[in-house]
CSV table of C-alpha atoms in Angstrom, one decimal:
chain,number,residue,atom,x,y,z
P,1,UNK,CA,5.7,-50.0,4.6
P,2,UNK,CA,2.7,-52.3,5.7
P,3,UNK,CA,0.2,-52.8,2.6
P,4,UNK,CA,-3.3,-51.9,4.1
P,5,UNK,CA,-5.1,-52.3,1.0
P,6,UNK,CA,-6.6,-55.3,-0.6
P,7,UNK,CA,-3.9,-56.7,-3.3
P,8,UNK,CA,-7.1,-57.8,-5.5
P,9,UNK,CA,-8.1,-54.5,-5.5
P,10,UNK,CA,-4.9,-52.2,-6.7
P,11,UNK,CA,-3.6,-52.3,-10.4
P,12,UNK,CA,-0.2,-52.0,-9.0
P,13,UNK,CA,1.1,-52.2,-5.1
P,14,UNK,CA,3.9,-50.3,-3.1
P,15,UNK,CA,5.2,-53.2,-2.8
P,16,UNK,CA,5.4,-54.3,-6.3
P,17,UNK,CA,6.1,-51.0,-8.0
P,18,UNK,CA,9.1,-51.1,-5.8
P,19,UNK,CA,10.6,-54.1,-6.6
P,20,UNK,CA,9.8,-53.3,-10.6
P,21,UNK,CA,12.2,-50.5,-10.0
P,22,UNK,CA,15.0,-52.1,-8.3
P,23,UNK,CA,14.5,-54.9,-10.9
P,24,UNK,CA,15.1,-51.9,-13.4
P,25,UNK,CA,17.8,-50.4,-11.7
P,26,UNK,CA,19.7,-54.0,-11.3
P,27,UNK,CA,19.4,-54.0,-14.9
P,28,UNK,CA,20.8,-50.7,-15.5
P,29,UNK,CA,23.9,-51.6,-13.0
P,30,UNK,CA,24.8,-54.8,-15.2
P,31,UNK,CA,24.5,-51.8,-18.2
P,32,UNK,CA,27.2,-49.8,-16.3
P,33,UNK,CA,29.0,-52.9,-16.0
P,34,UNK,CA,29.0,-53.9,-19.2
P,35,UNK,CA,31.0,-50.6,-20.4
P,36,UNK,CA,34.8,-50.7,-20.5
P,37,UNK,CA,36.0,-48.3,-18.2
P,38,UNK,CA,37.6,-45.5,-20.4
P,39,UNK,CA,34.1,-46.1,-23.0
P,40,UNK,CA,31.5,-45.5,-19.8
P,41,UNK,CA,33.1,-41.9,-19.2
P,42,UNK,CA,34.6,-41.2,-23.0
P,43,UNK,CA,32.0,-42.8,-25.6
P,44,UNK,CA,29.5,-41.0,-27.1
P,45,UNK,CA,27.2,-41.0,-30.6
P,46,UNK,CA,25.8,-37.7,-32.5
P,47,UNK,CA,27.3,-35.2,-29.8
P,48,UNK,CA,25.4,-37.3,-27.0
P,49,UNK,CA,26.7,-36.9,-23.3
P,50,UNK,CA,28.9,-40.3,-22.6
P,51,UNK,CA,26.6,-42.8,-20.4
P,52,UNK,CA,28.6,-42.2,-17.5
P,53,UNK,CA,26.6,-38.5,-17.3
P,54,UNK,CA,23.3,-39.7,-17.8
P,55,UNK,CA,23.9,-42.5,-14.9
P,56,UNK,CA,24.9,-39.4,-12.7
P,57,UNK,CA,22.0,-37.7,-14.0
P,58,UNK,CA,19.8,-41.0,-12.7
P,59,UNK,CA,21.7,-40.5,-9.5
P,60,UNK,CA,20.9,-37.1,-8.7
P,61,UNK,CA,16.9,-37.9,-9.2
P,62,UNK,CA,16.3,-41.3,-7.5
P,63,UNK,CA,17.3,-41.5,-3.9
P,64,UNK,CA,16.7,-37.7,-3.8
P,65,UNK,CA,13.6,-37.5,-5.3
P,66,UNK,CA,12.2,-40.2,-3.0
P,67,UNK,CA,14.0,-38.5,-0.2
P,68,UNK,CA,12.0,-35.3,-0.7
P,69,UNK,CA,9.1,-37.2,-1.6
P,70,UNK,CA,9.5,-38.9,2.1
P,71,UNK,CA,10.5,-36.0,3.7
P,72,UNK,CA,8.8,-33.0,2.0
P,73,UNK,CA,11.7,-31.2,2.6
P,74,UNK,CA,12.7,-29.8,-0.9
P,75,UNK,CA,16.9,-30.0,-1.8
P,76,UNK,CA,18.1,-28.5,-5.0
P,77,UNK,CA,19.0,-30.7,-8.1
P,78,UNK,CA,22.7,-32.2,-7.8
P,79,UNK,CA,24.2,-34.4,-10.8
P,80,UNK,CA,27.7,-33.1,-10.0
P,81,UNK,CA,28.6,-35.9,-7.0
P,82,UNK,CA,32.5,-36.2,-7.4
P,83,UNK,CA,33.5,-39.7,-8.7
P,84,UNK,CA,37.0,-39.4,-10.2
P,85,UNK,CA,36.4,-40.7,-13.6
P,86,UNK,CA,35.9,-44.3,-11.5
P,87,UNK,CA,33.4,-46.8,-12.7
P,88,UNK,CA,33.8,-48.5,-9.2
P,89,UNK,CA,32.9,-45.2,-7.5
P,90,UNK,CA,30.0,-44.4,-9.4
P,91,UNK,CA,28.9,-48.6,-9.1
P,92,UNK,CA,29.4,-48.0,-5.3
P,93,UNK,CA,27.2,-44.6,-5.3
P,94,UNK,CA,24.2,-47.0,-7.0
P,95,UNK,CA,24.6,-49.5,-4.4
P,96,UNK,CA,24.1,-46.7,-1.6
P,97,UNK,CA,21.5,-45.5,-3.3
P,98,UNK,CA,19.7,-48.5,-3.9
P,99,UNK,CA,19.8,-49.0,-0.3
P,100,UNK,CA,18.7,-45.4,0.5
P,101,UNK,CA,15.6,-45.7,-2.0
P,102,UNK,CA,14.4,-49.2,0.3
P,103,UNK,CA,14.7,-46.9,3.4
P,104,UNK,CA,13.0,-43.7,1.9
P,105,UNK,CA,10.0,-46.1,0.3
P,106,UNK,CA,9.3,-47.4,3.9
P,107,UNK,CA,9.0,-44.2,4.6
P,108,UNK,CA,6.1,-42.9,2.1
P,109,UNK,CA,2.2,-43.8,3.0
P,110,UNK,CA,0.0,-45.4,0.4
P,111,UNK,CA,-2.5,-42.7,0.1
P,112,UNK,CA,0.3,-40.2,-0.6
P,113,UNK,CA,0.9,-41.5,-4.3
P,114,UNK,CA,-2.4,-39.6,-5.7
P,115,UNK,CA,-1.1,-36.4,-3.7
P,116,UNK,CA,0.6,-33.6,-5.9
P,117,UNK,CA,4.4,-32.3,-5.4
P,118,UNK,CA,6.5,-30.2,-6.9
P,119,UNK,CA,9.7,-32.2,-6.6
P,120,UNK,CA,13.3,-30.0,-6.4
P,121,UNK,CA,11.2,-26.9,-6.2
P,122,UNK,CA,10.4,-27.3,-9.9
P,123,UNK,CA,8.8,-30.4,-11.4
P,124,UNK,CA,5.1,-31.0,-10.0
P,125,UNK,CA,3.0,-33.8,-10.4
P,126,UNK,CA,1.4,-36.6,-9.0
P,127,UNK,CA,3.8,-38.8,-6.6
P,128,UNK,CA,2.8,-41.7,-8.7
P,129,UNK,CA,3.9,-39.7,-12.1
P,130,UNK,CA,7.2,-38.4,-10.5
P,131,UNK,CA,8.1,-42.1,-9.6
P,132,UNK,CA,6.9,-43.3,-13.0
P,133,UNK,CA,9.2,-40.3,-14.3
P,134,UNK,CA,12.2,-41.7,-12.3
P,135,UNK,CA,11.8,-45.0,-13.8
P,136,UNK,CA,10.8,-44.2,-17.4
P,137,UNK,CA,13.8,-41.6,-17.6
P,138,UNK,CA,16.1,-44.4,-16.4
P,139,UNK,CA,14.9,-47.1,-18.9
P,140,UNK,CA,15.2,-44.1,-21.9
P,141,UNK,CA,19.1,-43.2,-21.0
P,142,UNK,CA,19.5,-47.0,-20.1
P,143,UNK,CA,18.5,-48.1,-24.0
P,144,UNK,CA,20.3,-44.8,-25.2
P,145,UNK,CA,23.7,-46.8,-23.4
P,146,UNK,CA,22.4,-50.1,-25.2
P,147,UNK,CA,23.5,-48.3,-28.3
P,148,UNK,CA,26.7,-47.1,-27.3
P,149,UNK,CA,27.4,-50.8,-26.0
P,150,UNK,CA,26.6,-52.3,-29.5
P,151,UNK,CA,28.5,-49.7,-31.3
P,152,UNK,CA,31.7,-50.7,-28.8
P,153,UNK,CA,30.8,-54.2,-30.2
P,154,UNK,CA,29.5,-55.3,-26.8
P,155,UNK,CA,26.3,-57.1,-26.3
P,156,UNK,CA,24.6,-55.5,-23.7
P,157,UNK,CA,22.4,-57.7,-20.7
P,158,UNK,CA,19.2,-59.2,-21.8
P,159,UNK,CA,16.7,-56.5,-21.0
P,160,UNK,CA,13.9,-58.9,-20.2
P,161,UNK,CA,16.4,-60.5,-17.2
P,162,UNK,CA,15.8,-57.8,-14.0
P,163,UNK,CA,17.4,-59.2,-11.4
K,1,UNK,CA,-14.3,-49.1,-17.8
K,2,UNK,CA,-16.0,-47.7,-14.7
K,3,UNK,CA,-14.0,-47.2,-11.7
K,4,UNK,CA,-15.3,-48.4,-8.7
K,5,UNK,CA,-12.3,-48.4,-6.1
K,6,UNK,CA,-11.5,-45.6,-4.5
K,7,UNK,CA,-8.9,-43.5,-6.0
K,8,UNK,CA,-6.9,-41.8,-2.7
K,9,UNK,CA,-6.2,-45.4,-2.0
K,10,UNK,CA,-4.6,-46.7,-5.8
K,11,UNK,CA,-0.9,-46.4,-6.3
K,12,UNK,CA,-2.4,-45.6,-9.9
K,13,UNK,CA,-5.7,-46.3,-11.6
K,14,UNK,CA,-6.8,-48.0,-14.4
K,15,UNK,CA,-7.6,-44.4,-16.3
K,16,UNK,CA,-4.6,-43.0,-15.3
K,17,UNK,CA,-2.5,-46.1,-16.3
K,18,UNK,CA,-4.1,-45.7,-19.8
K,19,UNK,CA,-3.5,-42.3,-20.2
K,20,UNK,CA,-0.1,-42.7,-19.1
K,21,UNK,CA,1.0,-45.7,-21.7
K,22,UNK,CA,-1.2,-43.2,-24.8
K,23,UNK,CA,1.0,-40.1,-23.7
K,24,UNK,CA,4.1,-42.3,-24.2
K,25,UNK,CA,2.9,-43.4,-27.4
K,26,UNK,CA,2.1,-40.2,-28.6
K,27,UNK,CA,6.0,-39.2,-28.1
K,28,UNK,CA,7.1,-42.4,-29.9
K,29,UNK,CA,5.0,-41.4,-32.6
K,30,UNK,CA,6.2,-38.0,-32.6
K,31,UNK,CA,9.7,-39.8,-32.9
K,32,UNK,CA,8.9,-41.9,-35.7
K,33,UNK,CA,7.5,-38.9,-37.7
K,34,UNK,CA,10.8,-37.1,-36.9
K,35,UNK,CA,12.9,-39.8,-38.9
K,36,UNK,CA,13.3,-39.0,-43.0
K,37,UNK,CA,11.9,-41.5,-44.6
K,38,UNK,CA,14.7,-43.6,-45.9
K,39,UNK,CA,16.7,-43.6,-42.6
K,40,UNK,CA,13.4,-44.9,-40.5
K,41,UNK,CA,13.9,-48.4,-42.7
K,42,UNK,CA,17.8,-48.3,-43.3
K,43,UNK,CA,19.9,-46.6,-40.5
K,44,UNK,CA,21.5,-48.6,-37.8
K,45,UNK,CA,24.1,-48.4,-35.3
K,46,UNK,CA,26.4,-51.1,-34.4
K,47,UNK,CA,24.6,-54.1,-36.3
K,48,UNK,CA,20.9,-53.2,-34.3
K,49,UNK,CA,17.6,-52.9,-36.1
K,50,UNK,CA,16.1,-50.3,-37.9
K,51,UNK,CA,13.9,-48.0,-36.1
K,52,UNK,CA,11.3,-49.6,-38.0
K,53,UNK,CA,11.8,-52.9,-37.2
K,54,UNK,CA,11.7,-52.0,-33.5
K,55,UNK,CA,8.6,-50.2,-34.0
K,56,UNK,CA,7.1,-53.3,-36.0
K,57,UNK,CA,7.7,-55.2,-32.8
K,58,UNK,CA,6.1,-52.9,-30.7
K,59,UNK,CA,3.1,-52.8,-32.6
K,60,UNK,CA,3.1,-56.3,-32.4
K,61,UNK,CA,2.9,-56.7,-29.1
K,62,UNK,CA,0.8,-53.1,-27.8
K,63,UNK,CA,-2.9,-54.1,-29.4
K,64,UNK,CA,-2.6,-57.5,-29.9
K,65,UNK,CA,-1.3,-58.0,-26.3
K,66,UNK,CA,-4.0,-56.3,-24.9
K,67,UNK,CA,-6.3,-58.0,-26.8
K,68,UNK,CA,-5.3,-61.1,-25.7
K,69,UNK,CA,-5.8,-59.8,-22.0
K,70,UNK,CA,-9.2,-58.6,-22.5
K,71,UNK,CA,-11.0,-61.5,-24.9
K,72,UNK,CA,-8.5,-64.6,-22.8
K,73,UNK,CA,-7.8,-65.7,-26.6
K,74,UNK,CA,-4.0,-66.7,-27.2
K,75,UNK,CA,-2.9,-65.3,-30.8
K,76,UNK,CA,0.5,-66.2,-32.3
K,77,UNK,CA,3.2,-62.9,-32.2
K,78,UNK,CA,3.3,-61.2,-35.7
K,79,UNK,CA,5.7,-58.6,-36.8
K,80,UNK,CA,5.2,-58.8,-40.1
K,81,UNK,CA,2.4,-56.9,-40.7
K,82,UNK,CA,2.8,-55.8,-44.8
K,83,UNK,CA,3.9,-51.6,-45.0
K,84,UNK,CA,5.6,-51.2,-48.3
K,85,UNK,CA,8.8,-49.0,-46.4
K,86,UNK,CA,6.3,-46.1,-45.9
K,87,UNK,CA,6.4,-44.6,-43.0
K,88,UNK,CA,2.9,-43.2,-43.8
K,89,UNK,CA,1.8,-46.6,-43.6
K,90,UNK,CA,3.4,-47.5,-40.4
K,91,UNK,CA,1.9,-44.3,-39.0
K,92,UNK,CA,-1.5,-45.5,-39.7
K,93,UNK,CA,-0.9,-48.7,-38.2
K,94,UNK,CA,-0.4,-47.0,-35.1
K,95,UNK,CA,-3.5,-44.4,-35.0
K,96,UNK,CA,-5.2,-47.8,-35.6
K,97,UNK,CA,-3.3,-49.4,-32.4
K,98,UNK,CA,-4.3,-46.1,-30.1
K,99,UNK,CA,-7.8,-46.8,-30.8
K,100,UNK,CA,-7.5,-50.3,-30.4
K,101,UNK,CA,-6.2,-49.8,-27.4
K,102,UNK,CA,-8.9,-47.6,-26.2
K,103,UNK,CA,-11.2,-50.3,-27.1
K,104,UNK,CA,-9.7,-53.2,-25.0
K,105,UNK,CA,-8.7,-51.4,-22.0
K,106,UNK,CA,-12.5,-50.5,-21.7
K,107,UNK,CA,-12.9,-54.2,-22.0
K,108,UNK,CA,-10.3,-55.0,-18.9
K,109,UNK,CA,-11.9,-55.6,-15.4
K,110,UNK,CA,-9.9,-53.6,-12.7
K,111,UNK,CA,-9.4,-56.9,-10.8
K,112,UNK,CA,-8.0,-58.5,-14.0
K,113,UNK,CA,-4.6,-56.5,-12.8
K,114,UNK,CA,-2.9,-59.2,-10.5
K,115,UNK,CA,-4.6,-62.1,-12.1
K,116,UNK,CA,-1.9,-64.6,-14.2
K,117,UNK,CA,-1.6,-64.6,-18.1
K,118,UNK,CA,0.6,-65.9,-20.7
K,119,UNK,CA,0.8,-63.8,-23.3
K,120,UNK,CA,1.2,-65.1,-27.0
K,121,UNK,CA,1.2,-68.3,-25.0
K,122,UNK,CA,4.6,-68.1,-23.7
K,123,UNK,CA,5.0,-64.9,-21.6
K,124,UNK,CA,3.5,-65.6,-18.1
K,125,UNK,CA,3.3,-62.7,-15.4
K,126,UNK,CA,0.3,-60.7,-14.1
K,127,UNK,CA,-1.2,-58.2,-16.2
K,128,UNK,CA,0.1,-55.1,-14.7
K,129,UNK,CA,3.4,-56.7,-15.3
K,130,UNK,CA,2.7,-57.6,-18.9
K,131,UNK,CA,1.3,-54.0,-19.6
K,132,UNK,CA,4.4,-52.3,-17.6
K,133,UNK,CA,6.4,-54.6,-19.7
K,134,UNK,CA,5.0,-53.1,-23.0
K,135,UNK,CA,5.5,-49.8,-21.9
K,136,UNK,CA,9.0,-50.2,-20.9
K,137,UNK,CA,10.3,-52.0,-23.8
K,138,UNK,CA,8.7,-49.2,-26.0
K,139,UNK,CA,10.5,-46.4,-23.9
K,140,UNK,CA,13.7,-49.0,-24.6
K,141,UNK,CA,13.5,-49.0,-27.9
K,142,UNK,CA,12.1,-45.4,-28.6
K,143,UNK,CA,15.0,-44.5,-26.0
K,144,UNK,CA,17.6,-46.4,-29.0
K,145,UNK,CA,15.5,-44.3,-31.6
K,146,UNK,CA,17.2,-41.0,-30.1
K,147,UNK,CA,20.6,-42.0,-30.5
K,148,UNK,CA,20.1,-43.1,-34.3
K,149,UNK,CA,18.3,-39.3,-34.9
K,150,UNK,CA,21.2,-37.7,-32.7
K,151,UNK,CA,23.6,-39.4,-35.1
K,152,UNK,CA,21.6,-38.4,-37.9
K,153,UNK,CA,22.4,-34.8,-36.6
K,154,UNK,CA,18.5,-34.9,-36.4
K,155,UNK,CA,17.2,-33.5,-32.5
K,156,UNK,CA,14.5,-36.1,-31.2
K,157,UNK,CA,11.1,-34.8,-29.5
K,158,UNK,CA,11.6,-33.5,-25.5
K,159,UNK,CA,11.4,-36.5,-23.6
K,160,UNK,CA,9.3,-35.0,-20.8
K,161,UNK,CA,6.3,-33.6,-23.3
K,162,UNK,CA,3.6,-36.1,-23.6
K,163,UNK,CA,0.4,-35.6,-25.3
């Protein structure tokens, strides 16, 4: 997307809100890569779901949320993508999805971030706020896997190192 | 602060950045208050932190930081602020960093945003970056503080309610 506005001018850009995301979500692939194959699908604490559910949870919200967000065309909710227990399936689905979110972002015009939408016919905010949701949402699960890594013994990626 | 840009064309403005980080402090608060006592200065999964402890760092850095962004004067990072092991205390300290807050982002010039700082003298980025960076780690950290109430059988705040 071309950035009309003056950079001086914006607290944050497309632009740069974009990259802070893929920074996060290069973070959060190292996390998934970090995590023994049987512990990513099979580990959990205090009844938790096993990270391997939260990352399809992440999946189902980013690429299409943004898509919808793009589009306007509303789909329902989907966490359930088949992945056969696979750690290199599911690392393959964030790749295409990382991908997907660059395409759908070039896609969105500036002034629609202060519009309102009700994303997957149920959650309605700002675009801004949905996108912050995304990423904050991501981050929470992402520390919540942190946890499971250190109880597995495993130290996870430096979380101040994004990409 | 006033604001003077116009708000159809800002990804996000100042007020609503504000309001935004204060909502997601509000929640971490909410998950301090949820820990008993003892466990908020004791509990810890696979040789990480106290809850505490992480929330001494993020007080360190919330106020302070964004003191530093609004007066330009370096201060050296200090965790060890004295609190007895009373979550009370702790509590306080962080009423007293929401109003601090307040007080400095009124003293922050929209165009301040993209400019360059380095925070505590050693942590250089712009200042939406810094103050994203404050926010995320706290969501990383209060994300952590779940799994240690989970596996206290205790059920944390809903993630999505705010303020």
């Amino acid at each position: 997307m071309e950035n009309t506005l003056n950079k001086s001018l914006q607290v944050i850009t497309t632009v740069e809100l974009l990259k802070h995301w893929q920074d996060h979500r290069a973070l959060t692939r190292r996390t998934i890569d970090a995590f023994p194959e049987k512990a990513f699908f099979n580990h959990t604490i205090g009844g938790m779901r096993p990270f391997s559910e939260m990352v399809m949870e992440l999946l189902a919200i980013a690429a299409p949320g943004l898509k919808e967000i793009a589009s306007g065309i509303t789909a329902p909710f989907n966490e359930n993508i088949e992945h056969g227990n696979q750690k290199a399936k599911i690392l393959e689905l964030w790749d295409n999805a990382t991908e997907e979110i660059n395409t759908y972002w070039s896609q969105i015009k500036e002034e629609q971030f202060q519009q309102t939408i009700k994303l997957f016919g149920q959650y309605e905010g700002t675009v801004w706020s949905s996108i912050f949701y995304f990423i904050d949402n991501e981050i929470h699960h992402r520390g919540q896997g942190y946890v499971y890594l250190r109880s597995l013994g495993i130290e996870p990626p430096a979380f101040y190192e994004r990409n």
